[in-house]
GROMACS .gro file of C-alpha atoms in nm:
model
  417
    1MET     CA    1   7.034  13.683   5.774
    2ILE     CA    2   7.312  13.949   5.630
    3ASN     CA    3   7.590  13.797   5.508
    4ALA     CA    4   7.940  13.938   5.436
    5PRO     CA    5   7.970  14.060   5.083
    6LYS     CA    6   8.096  13.860   4.823
    7GLY     CA    7   8.482  13.846   4.843
    8THR     CA    8   8.523  13.942   5.195
    9LYS     CA    9   8.587  13.725   5.512
   10ASP     CA   10   8.576  13.759   5.874
   11VAL     CA   11   8.889  13.696   6.083
   12LEU     CA   12   8.739  13.501   6.385
   13PRO     CA   13   8.908  13.522   6.709
   14GLU     CA   14   8.993  13.146   6.724
   15GLU     CA   15   9.207  13.247   6.385
   16ALA     CA   16   9.344  13.590   6.445
   17TYR     CA   17   9.651  13.460   6.609
   18LYS     CA   18   9.779  13.341   6.304
   19TRP     CA   19   9.732  13.690   6.127
   20GLN     CA   20   9.919  13.793   6.443
   21TYR     CA   21  10.170  13.579   6.379
   22ILE     CA   22  10.261  13.711   6.027
   23GLU     CA   23  10.239  14.065   6.165
   24ARG     CA   24  10.451  14.011   6.436
   25ALA     CA   25  10.736  13.876   6.208
   26ALA     CA   26  10.669  14.146   5.957
   27ARG     CA   27  10.744  14.390   6.257
   28GLU     CA   28  11.044  14.221   6.397
   29THR     CA   29  11.188  14.200   6.051
   30ALA     CA   30  11.143  14.574   5.989
   31ALA     CA   31  11.296  14.657   6.319
   32LEU     CA   32  11.611  14.493   6.210
   33TYR     CA   33  11.624  14.689   5.893
   34GLY     CA   34  11.534  15.003   6.054
   35ALA     CA   35  11.203  15.043   5.874
   36ARG     CA   36  10.928  15.224   6.047
   37GLU     CA   37  10.549  15.216   6.016
   38ILE     CA   38  10.344  15.437   5.781
   39ARG     CA   39   9.959  15.416   5.768
   40THR     CA   40   9.783  15.555   5.482
   41PRO     CA   41   9.421  15.663   5.433
   42THR     CA   42   9.208  15.364   5.316
   43PHE     CA   43   9.091  15.583   4.997
   44GLU     CA   44   9.267  15.800   4.767
   45HIS     CA   45   9.172  16.036   4.474
   46THR     CA   46   9.139  15.814   4.168
   47GLU     CA   47   9.370  16.041   3.965
   48LEU     CA   48   9.683  15.894   4.210
   49PHE     CA   49   9.610  15.535   4.072
   50LEU     CA   50   9.569  15.657   3.697
   51ARG     CA   51   9.893  15.824   3.728
   52GLY     CA   52  10.096  15.585   3.960
   53VAL     CA   53   9.960  15.237   3.863
   54GLY     CA   54   9.891  15.323   3.497
   55GLU     CA   55   9.601  15.327   3.290
   56THR     CA   56   9.722  15.017   3.103
   57THR     CA   57   9.698  14.794   3.404
   58ASP     CA   58   9.433  14.523   3.509
   59ILE     CA   59   9.389  14.696   3.851
   60VAL     CA   60   9.298  15.029   3.695
   61ASN     CA   61   9.104  14.880   3.393
   62LYS     CA   62   8.890  14.621   3.575
   63GLU     CA   63   8.942  14.594   3.912
   64MET     CA   64   8.898  14.924   4.123
   65TYR     CA   65   8.643  15.016   4.357
   66THR     CA   66   8.562  15.388   4.236
   67PHE     CA   67   8.290  15.604   4.322
   68ASN     CA   68   8.222  15.983   4.319
   69ASP     CA   69   8.181  16.115   4.712
   70LYS     CA   70   7.905  16.385   4.790
   71GLY     CA   71   8.131  16.659   4.676
   72GLY     CA   72   8.143  16.514   4.334
   73ARG     CA   73   8.500  16.407   4.346
   74SER     CA   74   8.606  16.064   4.221
   75ILE     CA   75   8.740  15.839   4.502
   76THR     CA   76   8.917  15.501   4.495
   77LEU     CA   77   8.949  15.227   4.767
   78LYS     CA   78   9.322  15.161   4.750
   79PRO     CA   79   9.408  14.861   4.549
   80GLU     CA   80   9.765  14.861   4.634
   81GLU     CA   81   9.963  15.068   4.864
   82THR     CA   82  10.299  15.201   4.682
   83ALA     CA   83  10.110  15.465   4.508
   84GLY     CA   84   9.973  15.570   4.844
   85VAL     CA   85  10.312  15.594   4.999
   86ALA     CA   86  10.450  15.779   4.707
   87ARG     CA   87  10.178  16.037   4.746
   88SER     CA   88  10.239  16.056   5.121
   89PHE     CA   89  10.587  16.110   5.065
   90ALA     CA   90  10.557  16.380   4.771
   91GLU     CA   91  10.308  16.544   5.045
   92ASN     CA   92  10.496  16.514   5.360
   93GLY     CA   93  10.870  16.414   5.321
   94ARG     CA   94  11.041  16.637   5.135
   95ALA     CA   95  11.254  16.754   5.418
   96ALA     CA   96  11.316  16.390   5.527
   97ALA     CA   97  11.671  16.236   5.562
   98LEU     CA   98  11.708  15.980   5.301
   99PRO     CA   99  11.679  15.692   5.260
  100VAL     CA  100  11.333  15.677   5.421
  101LYS     CA  101  11.265  15.309   5.511
  102MET     CA  102  10.860  15.238   5.581
  103TYR     CA  103  10.668  14.944   5.626
  104TYR     CA  104  10.285  14.898   5.627
  105ILE     CA  105  10.038  14.649   5.714
  106THR     CA  106   9.689  14.747   5.549
  107GLN     CA  107   9.384  14.614   5.386
  108CYS     CA  108   9.334  14.681   4.980
  109PHE     CA  109   9.053  14.641   4.747
  110ARG     CA  110   9.004  14.484   4.413
  111TYR     CA  111   8.682  14.390   4.223
  112GLU     CA  112   8.775  14.045   4.087
  113ARG     CA  113   8.658  13.691   4.113
  114PRO     CA  114   8.693  13.552   4.464
  115GLN     CA  115   8.947  13.260   4.466
  116ALA     CA  116   9.191  13.093   4.687
  117GLY     CA  117   9.403  13.352   4.855
  118ARG     CA  118   9.281  13.642   4.658
  119LEU     CA  119   8.947  13.834   4.791
  120ARG     CA  120   8.809  14.158   4.695
  121GLU     CA  121   8.912  14.290   5.049
  122PHE     CA  122   9.256  14.167   5.119
  123HIS     CA  123   9.571  14.265   5.336
  124GLN     CA  124   9.906  14.325   5.260
  125PHE     CA  125  10.225  14.368   5.441
  126GLY     CA  126  10.480  14.560   5.243
  127ILE     CA  127  10.794  14.788   5.260
  128GLU     CA  128  10.899  15.105   5.061
  129PHE     CA  129  11.271  15.222   5.079
  130LEU     CA  130  11.309  15.583   4.936
  131GLY     CA  131  11.561  15.782   4.837
  132SER     CA  132  11.865  15.590   4.720
  133ALA     CA  133  11.937  15.457   4.335
  134HIS     CA  134  12.217  15.234   4.448
  135TYR     CA  135  12.187  14.866   4.371
  136GLY     CA  136  12.285  14.801   4.730
  137ILE     CA  137  11.911  14.892   4.853
  138ASP     CA  138  11.775  14.663   4.579
  139ALA     CA  139  11.987  14.391   4.720
  140GLU     CA  140  11.877  14.499   5.091
  141VAL     CA  141  11.509  14.492   5.013
  142ILE     CA  142  11.509  14.148   4.846
  143LEU     CA  143  11.724  14.018   5.156
  144PHE     CA  144  11.464  14.186   5.387
  145ALA     CA  145  11.188  13.966   5.184
  146HIS     CA  146  11.411  13.661   5.217
  147ASP     CA  147  11.447  13.698   5.617
  148PHE     CA  148  11.077  13.772   5.644
  149ILE     CA  149  10.994  13.440   5.466
  150LYS     CA  150  11.244  13.246   5.679
  151LYS     CA  151  11.133  13.417   5.982
  152LEU     CA  152  10.772  13.262   5.909
  153GLY     CA  153  10.922  12.927   5.858
  154ILE     CA  154  10.844  12.896   5.500
  155LYS     CA  155  11.050  12.658   5.259
  156ASP     CA  156  11.099  12.569   4.905
  157VAL     CA  157  11.020  12.931   4.799
  158THR     CA  158  11.227  13.026   4.486
  159LEU     CA  159  11.348  13.379   4.421
  160LYS     CA  160  11.320  13.495   4.057
  161ILE     CA  161  11.463  13.839   3.953
  162ASN     CA  162  11.490  14.021   3.644
  163SER     CA  163  11.584  14.375   3.511
  164ILE     CA  164  11.324  14.561   3.293
  165GLY     CA  165  11.572  14.855   3.219
  166CYS     CA  166  11.505  15.237   3.214
  167LYS     CA  167  11.299  15.458   3.039
  168THR     CA  168  11.557  15.482   2.780
  169CYS     CA  169  11.660  15.138   2.695
  170ARG     CA  170  11.300  15.003   2.749
  171ALA     CA  171  11.208  15.213   2.452
  172SER     CA  172  11.432  15.012   2.209
  173TYR     CA  173  11.293  14.683   2.374
  174GLY     CA  174  10.918  14.803   2.354
  175ALA     CA  175  10.957  14.870   1.967
  176ALA     CA  176  11.104  14.516   1.905
  177LEU     CA  177  10.826  14.356   2.147
  178LYS     CA  178  10.544  14.551   1.986
  179GLU     CA  179  10.698  14.436   1.638
  180TYR     CA  180  10.679  14.086   1.742
  181LEU     CA  181  10.332  14.088   1.877
  182ASN     CA  182  10.213  14.284   1.584
  183ASP     CA  183  10.269  13.962   1.372
  184ASN     CA  184  10.052  13.759   1.627
  185LYS     CA  185   9.790  14.035   1.726
  186ASP     CA  186   9.506  13.864   1.592
  187ALA     CA  187   9.564  13.576   1.846
  188LEU     CA  188   9.586  13.816   2.152
  189CYS     CA  189   9.295  13.855   2.380
  190ASP     CA  190   9.098  14.158   2.345
  191LEU     CA  191   9.271  14.321   2.642
  192CYS     CA  192   9.623  14.269   2.498
  193LYS     CA  193   9.516  14.427   2.189
  194ASP     CA  194   9.455  14.743   2.369
  195ARG     CA  195   9.766  14.673   2.555
  196LEU     CA  196   9.969  14.651   2.252
  197GLU     CA  197   9.908  15.012   2.112
  198LYS     CA  198   9.948  15.146   2.503
  199ASN     CA  199  10.174  14.948   2.679
  200PRO     CA  200  10.330  14.669   2.480
  201MET     CA  201  10.503  14.510   2.823
  202ARG     CA  202  10.181  14.448   3.000
  203VAL     CA  203  10.109  14.173   2.729
  204LEU     CA  204  10.407  13.988   2.900
  205ASP     CA  205  10.210  13.975   3.225
  206CYS     CA  206   9.878  13.864   3.089
  207LYS     CA  207   9.735  13.536   3.239
  208ASN     CA  208   9.542  13.429   2.934
  209PRO     CA  209   9.687  13.071   2.814
  210LYS     CA  210   9.708  13.202   2.444
  211CYS     CA  211   9.868  13.531   2.516
  212LYS     CA  212  10.121  13.326   2.739
  213GLU     CA  213  10.183  13.084   2.457
  214ILE     CA  214  10.244  13.385   2.214
  215THR     CA  215  10.487  13.584   2.467
  216ALA     CA  216  10.710  13.267   2.530
  217GLY     CA  217  10.854  13.349   2.192
  218ALA     CA  218  10.890  13.711   2.260
  219PRO     CA  219  11.226  13.890   2.272
  220LYS     CA  220  11.369  13.893   2.581
  221ILE     CA  221  11.421  14.247   2.764
  222LEU     CA  222  11.796  14.121   2.929
  223ASP     CA  223  11.899  14.138   2.537
  224TYR     CA  224  11.789  14.521   2.532
  225ILE     CA  225  11.896  14.682   2.859
  226CYS     CA  226  12.163  14.936   2.845
  227ASP     CA  227  12.514  14.900   2.999
  228ASP     CA  228  12.401  15.103   3.318
  229CYS     CA  229  12.134  14.878   3.363
  230LYS     CA  230  12.348  14.546   3.311
  231ALA     CA  231  12.589  14.692   3.565
  232HIS     CA  232  12.293  14.766   3.815
  233LEU     CA  233  12.140  14.420   3.804
  234ASN     CA  234  12.507  14.264   3.819
  235GLY     CA  235  12.566  14.447   4.136
  236VAL     CA  236  12.253  14.357   4.294
  237LEU     CA  237  12.312  13.978   4.182
  238SER     CA  238  12.666  14.001   4.326
  239LEU     CA  239  12.524  14.103   4.656
  240LEU     CA  240  12.277  13.862   4.654
  241GLY     CA  241  12.529  13.566   4.590
  242GLY     CA  242  12.789  13.712   4.851
  243ALA     CA  243  12.501  13.704   5.122
  244GLY     CA  244  12.425  13.308   5.013
  245VAL     CA  245  12.090  13.378   4.844
  246LYS     CA  246  12.005  13.165   4.576
  247TYR     CA  247  11.825  13.312   4.268
  248VAL     CA  248  11.684  13.272   3.920
  249LEU     CA  249  11.743  13.504   3.644
  250ASP     CA  250  11.440  13.524   3.480
  251PRO     CA  251  11.360  13.760   3.198
  252GLY     CA  252  10.961  13.663   3.222
  253ILE     CA  253  10.927  13.865   3.542
  254VAL     CA  254  10.779  14.192   3.449
  255ARG     CA  255  10.535  14.252   3.744
  256GLY     CA  256  10.200  14.416   3.666
  257LEU     CA  257  10.216  14.785   3.732
  258ASP     CA  258  10.345  15.043   3.510
  259TYR     CA  259  10.573  15.224   3.772
  260TYR     CA  260  10.848  14.952   3.776
  261THR     CA  261  11.185  15.022   3.659
  262ARG     CA  262  11.532  14.813   3.651
  263THR     CA  263  11.490  14.544   3.919
  264VAL     CA  264  11.188  14.325   3.967
  265PHE     CA  265  11.163  14.020   4.161
  266GLU     CA  266  10.910  13.768   4.293
  267PHE     CA  267  10.941  13.474   4.578
  268VAL     CA  268  10.736  13.206   4.429
  269SER     CA  269  10.614  12.879   4.593
  270GLU     CA  270  10.458  12.550   4.439
  271ASN     CA  271  10.227  12.508   4.725
  272ILE     CA  272   9.973  12.761   4.642
  273GLY     CA  273   9.852  12.621   4.327
  274ALA     CA  274   9.876  12.840   3.983
  275GLN     CA  275   9.888  13.169   4.178
  276GLY     CA  276  10.223  13.088   4.283
  277THR     CA  277  10.392  13.435   4.378
  278VAL     CA  278  10.390  13.469   4.768
  279LEU     CA  279  10.558  13.804   4.752
  280GLY     CA  280  10.680  14.040   4.480
  281GLY     CA  281  10.819  14.381   4.443
  282GLY     CA  282  11.094  14.608   4.224
  283ARG     CA  283  11.223  14.934   4.155
  284TYR     CA  284  11.014  15.240   4.078
  285ASP     CA  285  11.245  15.554   4.028
  286GLY     CA  286  10.971  15.761   3.840
  287LEU     CA  287  10.660  15.693   4.065
  288ILE     CA  288  10.716  15.981   4.340
  289SER     CA  289  10.757  16.263   4.069
  290ASP     CA  290  10.487  16.085   3.864
  291VAL     CA  291  10.244  16.177   4.149
  292GLY     CA  292  10.375  16.513   4.198
  293GLY     CA  293  10.677  16.471   4.407
  294PRO     CA  294  11.046  16.519   4.380
  295GLU     CA  295  11.276  16.314   4.170
  296VAL     CA  296  11.331  16.055   4.434
  297PRO     CA  297  11.395  15.663   4.345
  298GLY     CA  298  11.235  15.401   4.546
  299ILE     CA  299  11.211  14.999   4.571
  300GLY     CA  300  10.985  14.786   4.774
  301PHE     CA  301  10.769  14.486   4.794
  302ALA     CA  302  10.438  14.375   4.905
  303ALA     CA  303  10.312  14.008   5.021
  304GLY     CA  304   9.945  13.922   5.045
  305ILE     CA  305   9.874  13.781   5.408
  306GLU     CA  306   9.603  13.555   5.303
  307ARG     CA  307   9.840  13.424   5.046
  308LEU     CA  308  10.105  13.393   5.325
  309LEU     CA  309   9.845  13.213   5.554
  310MET     CA  310   9.763  12.948   5.265
  311VAL     CA  311  10.138  12.894   5.203
  312LEU     CA  312  10.190  12.837   5.610
  313GLU     CA  313   9.908  12.599   5.598
  314ASN     CA  314  10.001  12.401   5.258
  315THR     CA  315  10.379  12.352   5.400
  316GLY     CA  316  10.262  12.239   5.755
  317VAL     CA  317  10.409  12.535   5.952
  318LYS     CA  318  10.285  12.498   6.317
  319ILE     CA  319  10.168  12.875   6.432
  320PRO     CA  320  10.190  12.889   6.819
  321ASP     CA  321   9.904  13.055   6.936
  322ARG     CA  322  10.009  13.294   7.208
  323GLY     CA  323   9.627  13.377   7.319
  324GLY     CA  324   9.395  13.232   7.552
  325ILE     CA  325   9.416  13.287   7.948
  326LYS     CA  326   9.638  13.181   8.199
  327VAL     CA  327   9.419  13.136   8.479
  328TYR     CA  328   9.041  13.042   8.529
  329VAL     CA  329   8.894  13.144   8.855
  330ALA     CA  330   8.598  12.898   8.921
  331PRO     CA  331   8.355  12.951   9.163
  332VAL     CA  332   8.152  12.692   9.304
  333GLY     CA  333   7.818  12.882   9.394
  334GLU     CA  334   7.667  13.215   9.361
  335ALA     CA  335   7.807  13.317   9.718
  336GLU     CA  336   8.151  13.282   9.585
  337ARG     CA  337   8.137  13.467   9.261
  338SER     CA  338   8.226  13.788   9.448
  339ALA     CA  339   8.550  13.637   9.546
  340ALA     CA  340   8.610  13.490   9.222
  341PHE     CA  341   8.565  13.835   9.030
  342MET     CA  342   8.815  14.004   9.287
  343LEU     CA  343   9.071  13.724   9.219
  344ALA     CA  344   9.058  13.758   8.856
  345ARG     CA  345   9.087  14.136   8.897
  346GLU     CA  346   9.404  14.089   9.115
  347LEU     CA  347   9.562  13.862   8.865
  348ARG     CA  348   9.510  14.079   8.570
  349VAL     CA  349   9.658  14.366   8.760
  350LYS     CA  350   9.969  14.167   8.796
  351GLY     CA  351   9.967  14.110   8.433
  352ILE     CA  352   9.851  13.784   8.440
  353SER     CA  353   9.551  13.690   8.196
  354ALA     CA  354   9.237  13.547   8.382
  355ASP     CA  355   8.888  13.475   8.343
  356THR     CA  356   8.583  13.365   8.543
  357ASP     CA  357   8.246  13.249   8.539
  358TYR     CA  358   7.944  13.445   8.436
  359MET     CA  359   7.734  13.176   8.286
  360ALA     CA  360   7.610  13.002   8.624
  361ARG     CA  361   7.823  12.690   8.499
  362GLY     CA  362   7.860  12.394   8.733
  363ILE     CA  363   8.224  12.310   8.876
  364LYS     CA  364   8.266  12.027   8.615
  365ALA     CA  365   8.157  12.248   8.322
  366GLN     CA  366   8.370  12.525   8.418
  367PHE     CA  367   8.656  12.296   8.432
  368LYS     CA  368   8.565  12.201   8.070
  369TYR     CA  369   8.537  12.560   7.983
  370ALA     CA  370   8.854  12.637   8.118
  371ASP     CA  371   9.029  12.342   7.927
  372LYS     CA  372   8.900  12.498   7.600
  373LEU     CA  373   9.046  12.823   7.677
  374GLY     CA  374   9.371  12.687   7.734
  375ALA     CA  375   9.403  12.786   8.102
  376ARG     CA  376   9.712  12.683   8.267
  377PHE     CA  377   9.557  12.714   8.632
  378VAL     CA  378   9.204  12.675   8.747
  379ALA     CA  379   9.168  12.843   9.066
  380VAL     CA  380   8.861  12.706   9.281
  381ILE     CA  381   8.658  12.890   9.535
  382GLY     CA  382   8.406  12.691   9.713
  383ALA     CA  383   8.210  12.721  10.038
  384GLU     CA  384   8.491  12.538  10.215
  385GLU     CA  385   8.775  12.744  10.074
  386ALA     CA  386   8.550  13.057  10.128
  387ALA     CA  387   8.508  12.960  10.510
  388ARG     CA  388   8.904  12.915  10.541
  389ASN     CA  389   8.945  13.218  10.309
  390ALA     CA  390   9.154  12.980  10.080
  391VAL     CA  391   9.168  12.908   9.724
  392LYS     CA  392   9.237  12.567   9.564
  393ILE     CA  393   9.466  12.599   9.265
  394LYS     CA  394   9.498  12.299   9.019
  395ASP     CA  395   9.787  12.287   8.765
  396MET     CA  396   9.606  12.158   8.451
  397LEU     CA  397   9.958  12.042   8.304
  398SER     CA  398  10.077  11.861   8.584
  399GLY     CA  399   9.744  11.763   8.758
  400GLU     CA  400   9.887  11.914   9.093
  401GLU     CA  401   9.651  12.073   9.330
  402LYS     CA  402   9.733  12.283   9.633
  403GLU     CA  403   9.541  12.501   9.862
  404VAL     CA  404   9.674  12.847   9.945
  405SER     CA  405   9.542  13.154  10.133
  406ALA     CA  406   9.344  13.396   9.922
  407ALA     CA  407   9.560  13.655   9.983
  408SER     CA  408   9.870  13.479   9.840
  409ALA     CA  409   9.682  13.303   9.566
  410ALA     CA  410   9.789  13.547   9.288
  411GLU     CA  411  10.175  13.561   9.392
  412TYR     CA  412  10.180  13.161   9.404
  413ILE     CA  413  10.043  13.168   9.047
  414ALA     CA  414  10.265  13.414   8.933
  415ALA     CA  415  10.554  13.235   9.077
  416ARG     CA  416  10.493  12.937   8.869
  417LEU     CA  417  10.427  13.123   8.542
   0.00000   0.00000   0.00000
């Protein structure tokens, strides 16, 4: 038997409705904010992620699925979507009216140890709002995330927010941080020793317990950001407070990718174990120019769908199953199969989901099967019904049975649905 590759998972028909619940909430929230869907390729040129995500990140260093195609070009399965959206805008969006508001639902790929809520092929819902440097759009993106989480029915989630400054003020912070980390260099993990030389802020994002212990006493970036960045952060916080959204100002939030500037944020849950981030994002004012586009600022977030499913399950949120069929048409014998087939067809033409028997089941077995499918009505056609050109219809909720003419059966059912 051939199994699915390690770190991948089938989404079976009986589970797909849960994914559709999240996707429906995502699309409905996007519509409220005027965001439209973008779909980018599953793979991109590797250079995009080297320039966009950053060579010092764990993603680029350890997790990318990279290969040479038959033309000798280095290709990477996308490990995240923001860089792809930035590339698409740089390539196609120069004449767009700003701001451009986009959302995506896509699969991504990272080679890492599979664990709860973290697979090698995983799925993301995210948004990217491009074109405005105003703090108001930062607040809007965070409110979008807040409304999406609320729409899903998830509670007990904490918003953590920080500013990591701009390139100018971050330089002075980087120098202070590097000086502090150099004093503790010997105790850092090997990867962080390398990060220390290339990008000291990446050390703050390390999950190694010893590194986390060291960085707990590191200088705080909020003590180093410039007046403009302080004003930007205060503007975001003021709008969030005015909208009634509670938050925690957390200088430890830096996010794991090199393109972030100024506002960064995470929504954190206590219900998914140590990896508590449900959704995270931030501003990236230099990303589009880094991948060859114009100087256009942006901000967005991404949420892992597998993680959202974990949170929904762990918090007891009941996801309604809108699938299944409304009517099961049960022929009693072989002679009635044609009539059952045509009634199922008539119901579908009227927009009513229907099914019928193709397994030569007895009538009792057909009722059991209809119950498993969640059918509201079972329409029985036996020899006696066929002789009278009639159909016996049973309401599976009330138990009521009624015989109607075959010609009016579809209309009778439609009226009761």
